[in-house]
Amino acid sequence: MSAKLRSLLQEMTWDHARSPWTLRVRSDIVLNAPRANLVRSAVITHSAHHRAQLGMYLRLLDLSVPTSYGPTADEGLPPA
């Protein structure tokens, strides 16, 4: 995440996050939703999607997948 985006998210209040954000193409409204929903779908979920794509690409190249949220199958499970 870029430093600018991180700064904007840290400064955002809940009232601002719940306020509507509108995407327009010329005079047509394409999307109108609370800012918090857009941050979740456009930033967080979309980033996770691309991380998963990278993991599949590495698997197809027969390369190990780096740790994202804990051990991967390449690293094995920790001892019980």
GROMACS .gro file of N, CA and C in nm:
model
  240
    1MET      N    1   0.085  -0.116   0.000
    1MET     CA    2   0.000   0.000   0.000
    1MET      C    3   0.090   0.123   0.000
    2SER      N    4   0.056   0.220  -0.079
    2SER     CA    5   0.138   0.340  -0.088
    2SER      C    6   0.128   0.422   0.041
    3ALA      N    7   0.230   0.500   0.067
    3ALA     CA    8   0.233   0.584   0.187
    3ALA      C    9   0.118   0.685   0.186
    4LYS      N   10   0.087   0.740   0.068
    4LYS     CA   11  -0.022   0.837   0.056
    4LYS      C   12  -0.157   0.773   0.090
    5LEU      N   13  -0.183   0.654   0.036
    5LEU     CA   14  -0.309   0.585   0.065
    5LEU      C   15  -0.317   0.550   0.212
    6ARG      N   16  -0.209   0.499   0.269
    6ARG     CA   17  -0.207   0.464   0.411
    6ARG      C   18  -0.239   0.586   0.497
    7SER      N   19  -0.179   0.699   0.463
    7SER     CA   20  -0.203   0.823   0.537
    7SER      C   21  -0.350   0.864   0.527
    8LEU      N   22  -0.407   0.858   0.407
    8LEU     CA   23  -0.548   0.895   0.389
    8LEU      C   24  -0.640   0.804   0.468
    9LEU      N   25  -0.611   0.675   0.471
    9LEU     CA   26  -0.696   0.581   0.545
    9LEU      C   27  -0.685   0.604   0.696
   10GLN      N   28  -0.566   0.635   0.744
   10GLN     CA   29  -0.549   0.659   0.887
   10GLN      C   30  -0.620   0.788   0.931
   11GLU      N   31  -0.627   0.885   0.845
   11GLU     CA   32  -0.691   1.013   0.877
   11GLU      C   33  -0.842   1.009   0.858
   12MET      N   34  -0.895   0.908   0.790
   12MET     CA   35  -1.037   0.903   0.759
   12MET      C   36  -1.120   0.876   0.885
   13THR      N   37  -1.222   0.956   0.906
   13THR     CA   38  -1.314   0.934   1.018
   13THR      C   39  -1.424   0.838   0.973
   14TRP      N   40  -1.497   0.781   1.070
   14TRP     CA   41  -1.607   0.691   1.034
   14TRP      C   42  -1.717   0.766   0.959
   15ASP      N   43  -1.741   0.891   0.997
   15ASP     CA   44  -1.842   0.969   0.925
   15ASP      C   45  -1.803   0.987   0.779
   16HIS      N   46  -1.676   1.014   0.755
   16HIS     CA   47  -1.628   1.030   0.617
   16HIS      C   48  -1.633   0.896   0.544
   17ALA      N   49  -1.596   0.788   0.612
   17ALA     CA   50  -1.597   0.655   0.550
   17ALA      C   51  -1.738   0.613   0.509
   18ARG      N   52  -1.836   0.655   0.586
   18ARG     CA   53  -1.976   0.618   0.555
   18ARG      C   54  -2.040   0.711   0.452
   19SER      N   55  -1.975   0.822   0.422
   19SER     CA   56  -2.033   0.915   0.326
   19SER      C   57  -2.022   0.860   0.183
   20PRO      N   58  -2.114   0.895   0.097
   20PRO     CA   59  -2.113   0.839  -0.038
   20PRO      C   60  -2.000   0.895  -0.125
   21TRP      N   61  -1.952   0.810  -0.212
   21TRP     CA   62  -1.853   0.848  -0.313
   21TRP      C   63  -1.914   0.812  -0.447
   22THR      N   64  -1.902   0.901  -0.544
   22THR     CA   65  -1.966   0.881  -0.674
   22THR      C   66  -1.862   0.879  -0.785
   23LEU      N   67  -1.871   0.778  -0.870
   23LEU     CA   68  -1.788   0.770  -0.990
   23LEU      C   69  -1.878   0.805  -1.108
   24ARG      N   70  -1.834   0.903  -1.185
   24ARG     CA   71  -1.912   0.947  -1.301
   24ARG      C   72  -1.830   0.933  -1.429
   25VAL      N   73  -1.898   0.901  -1.535
   25VAL     CA   74  -1.840   0.907  -1.669
   25VAL      C   75  -1.927   1.008  -1.743
   26ARG      N   76  -1.865   1.120  -1.769
   26ARG     CA   77  -1.937   1.236  -1.822
   26ARG      C   78  -2.047   1.273  -1.722
   27SER      N   79  -2.170   1.268  -1.760
   27SER     CA   80  -2.278   1.301  -1.665
   27SER      C   81  -2.346   1.176  -1.610
   28ASP      N   82  -2.303   1.057  -1.652
   28ASP     CA   83  -2.363   0.933  -1.605
   28ASP      C   84  -2.299   0.886  -1.476
   29ILE      N   85  -2.381   0.850  -1.378
   29ILE     CA   86  -2.330   0.793  -1.254
   29ILE      C   87  -2.307   0.644  -1.276
   30VAL      N   88  -2.183   0.602  -1.260
   30VAL     CA   89  -2.146   0.462  -1.280
   30VAL      C   90  -2.154   0.386  -1.149
   31LEU      N   91  -2.114   0.452  -1.041
   31LEU     CA   92  -2.109   0.387  -0.911
   31LEU      C   93  -2.132   0.491  -0.804
   32ASN      N   94  -2.214   0.456  -0.706
   32ASN     CA   95  -2.238   0.543  -0.593
   32ASN      C   96  -2.249   0.454  -0.470
   33ALA      N   97  -2.151   0.465  -0.380
   33ALA     CA   98  -2.148   0.378  -0.263
   33ALA      C   99  -2.070   0.447  -0.151
   34PRO      N  100  -2.087   0.399  -0.028
   34PRO     CA  101  -2.006   0.454   0.081
   34PRO      C  102  -1.857   0.431   0.055
   35ARG      N  103  -1.775   0.527   0.095
   35ARG     CA  104  -1.630   0.518   0.075
   35ARG      C  105  -1.573   0.389   0.136
   36ALA      N  106  -1.620   0.350   0.252
   36ALA     CA  107  -1.568   0.230   0.318
   36ALA      C  108  -1.588   0.106   0.231
   37ASN      N  109  -1.702   0.095   0.165
   37ASN     CA  110  -1.727  -0.019   0.076
   37ASN      C  111  -1.628  -0.019  -0.041
   38LEU      N  112  -1.601   0.098  -0.095
   38LEU     CA  113  -1.508   0.108  -0.208
   38LEU      C  114  -1.365   0.077  -0.166
   39VAL      N  115  -1.326   0.122  -0.047
   39VAL     CA  116  -1.192   0.089   0.001
   39VAL      C  117  -1.178  -0.062   0.016
   40ARG      N  118  -1.280  -0.125   0.074
   40ARG     CA  119  -1.275  -0.270   0.092
   40ARG      C  120  -1.269  -0.342  -0.042
   41SER      N  121  -1.356  -0.307  -0.135
   41SER     CA  122  -1.361  -0.382  -0.261
   41SER      C  123  -1.249  -0.345  -0.358
   42ALA      N  124  -1.217  -0.217  -0.368
   42ALA     CA  125  -1.119  -0.175  -0.468
   42ALA      C  126  -0.975  -0.190  -0.420
   43VAL      N  127  -0.953  -0.182  -0.293
   43VAL     CA  128  -0.816  -0.188  -0.243
   43VAL      C  129  -0.786  -0.323  -0.178
   44ILE      N  130  -0.858  -0.355  -0.074
   44ILE     CA  131  -0.825  -0.475   0.004
   44ILE      C  132  -0.856  -0.603  -0.073
   45THR      N  133  -0.978  -0.620  -0.116
   45THR     CA  134  -1.017  -0.742  -0.186
   45THR      C  135  -0.941  -0.756  -0.318
   46HIS      N  136  -0.924  -0.647  -0.389
   46HIS     CA  137  -0.855  -0.652  -0.518
   46HIS      C  138  -0.708  -0.688  -0.500
   47SER      N  139  -0.645  -0.635  -0.395
   47SER     CA  140  -0.505  -0.671  -0.366
   47SER      C  141  -0.492  -0.820  -0.335
   48ALA      N  142  -0.585  -0.872  -0.256
   48ALA     CA  143  -0.582  -1.015  -0.224
   48ALA      C  144  -0.599  -1.099  -0.350
   49HIS      N  145  -0.685  -1.055  -0.440
   49HIS     CA  146  -0.705  -1.125  -0.567
   49HIS      C  147  -0.574  -1.135  -0.645
   50HIS      N  148  -0.501  -1.024  -0.655
   50HIS     CA  149  -0.376  -1.027  -0.730
   50HIS      C  150  -0.269  -1.108  -0.660
   51ARG      N  151  -0.271  -1.109  -0.527
   51ARG     CA  152  -0.177  -1.194  -0.454
   51ARG      C  153  -0.205  -1.340  -0.485
   52ALA      N  154  -0.331  -1.377  -0.493
   52ALA     CA  155  -0.367  -1.515  -0.527
   52ALA      C  156  -0.325  -1.547  -0.670
   53GLN      N  157  -0.342  -1.452  -0.762
   53GLN     CA  158  -0.298  -1.474  -0.900
   53GLN      C  159  -0.148  -1.499  -0.905
   54LEU      N  160  -0.072  -1.420  -0.829
   54LEU     CA  161   0.073  -1.437  -0.826
   54LEU      C  162   0.109  -1.576  -0.772
   55GLY      N  163   0.038  -1.620  -0.667
   55GLY     CA  164   0.062  -1.753  -0.612
   55GLY      C  165   0.039  -1.863  -0.716
   56MET      N  166  -0.069  -1.851  -0.792
   56MET     CA  167  -0.096  -1.952  -0.895
   56MET      C  168   0.010  -1.948  -1.006
   57TYR      N  169   0.053  -1.829  -1.042
   57TYR     CA  170   0.157  -1.816  -1.144
   57TYR      C  171   0.286  -1.882  -1.097
   58LEU      N  172   0.324  -1.859  -0.972
   58LEU     CA  173   0.445  -1.921  -0.918
   58LEU      C  174   0.431  -2.073  -0.915
   59ARG      N  175   0.313  -2.122  -0.879
   59ARG     CA  176   0.289  -2.268  -0.878
   59ARG      C  177   0.305  -2.326  -1.020
   60LEU      N  178   0.251  -2.257  -1.119
   60LEU     CA  179   0.263  -2.306  -1.257
   60LEU      C  180   0.408  -2.311  -1.303
   61LEU      N  181   0.491  -2.222  -1.248
   61LEU     CA  182   0.633  -2.222  -1.281
   61LEU      C  183   0.713  -2.317  -1.191
   62ASP      N  184   0.641  -2.391  -1.106
   62ASP     CA  185   0.701  -2.485  -1.012
   62ASP      C  186   0.798  -2.416  -0.916
   63LEU      N  187   0.758  -2.295  -0.871
   63LEU     CA  188   0.836  -2.220  -0.774
   63LEU      C  189   0.761  -2.217  -0.640
   64SER      N  190   0.833  -2.201  -0.533
   64SER     CA  191   0.765  -2.197  -0.403
   64SER      C  192   0.693  -2.064  -0.387
   65VAL      N  193   0.583  -2.068  -0.315
   65VAL     CA  194   0.501  -1.950  -0.292
   65VAL      C  195   0.545  -1.888  -0.160
   66PRO      N  196   0.575  -1.757  -0.159
   66PRO     CA  197   0.618  -1.694  -0.034
   66PRO      C  198   0.505  -1.686   0.068
   67THR      N  199   0.542  -1.676   0.192
   67THR     CA  200   0.445  -1.665   0.300
   67THR      C  201   0.367  -1.536   0.288
   68SER      N  202   0.236  -1.546   0.298
   68SER     CA  203   0.151  -1.427   0.296
   68SER      C  204   0.084  -1.408   0.431
   69TYR      N  205   0.012  -1.510   0.475
   69TYR     CA  206  -0.063  -1.502   0.600
   69TYR      C  207  -0.030  -1.621   0.690
   70GLY      N  208   0.090  -1.669   0.684
   70GLY     CA  209   0.129  -1.785   0.764
   70GLY      C  210   0.198  -1.884   0.673
   71PRO      N  211   0.232  -2.002   0.726
   71PRO     CA  212   0.306  -2.100   0.646
   71PRO      C  213   0.228  -2.145   0.523
   72THR      N  214   0.300  -2.171   0.416
   72THR     CA  215   0.239  -2.224   0.294
   72THR      C  216   0.265  -2.374   0.288
   73ALA      N  217   0.206  -2.439   0.192
   73ALA     CA  218   0.227  -2.583   0.174
   73ALA      C  219   0.373  -2.611   0.141
   74ASP      N  220   0.444  -2.515   0.085
   74ASP     CA  221   0.585  -2.533   0.053
   74ASP      C  222   0.672  -2.542   0.178
   75GLU      N  223   0.627  -2.477   0.285
   75GLU     CA  224   0.704  -2.475   0.409
   75GLU      C  225   0.666  -2.589   0.503
   76GLY      N  226   0.555  -2.652   0.477
   76GLY     CA  227   0.508  -2.758   0.566
   76GLY      C  228   0.439  -2.698   0.688
   77LEU      N  229   0.374  -2.783   0.763
   77LEU     CA  230   0.305  -2.739   0.882
   77LEU      C  231   0.403  -2.735   1.000
   78PRO      N  232   0.382  -2.641   1.093
   78PRO     CA  233   0.469  -2.640   1.210
   78PRO      C  234   0.445  -2.762   1.297
   79PRO      N  235   0.546  -2.807   1.372
   79PRO     CA  236   0.527  -2.923   1.458
   79PRO      C  237   0.418  -2.898   1.562
   80ALA      N  238   0.342  -2.999   1.591
   80ALA     CA  239   0.231  -2.985   1.688
   80ALA      C  240   0.279  -2.989   1.829
   0.00000   0.00000   0.00000
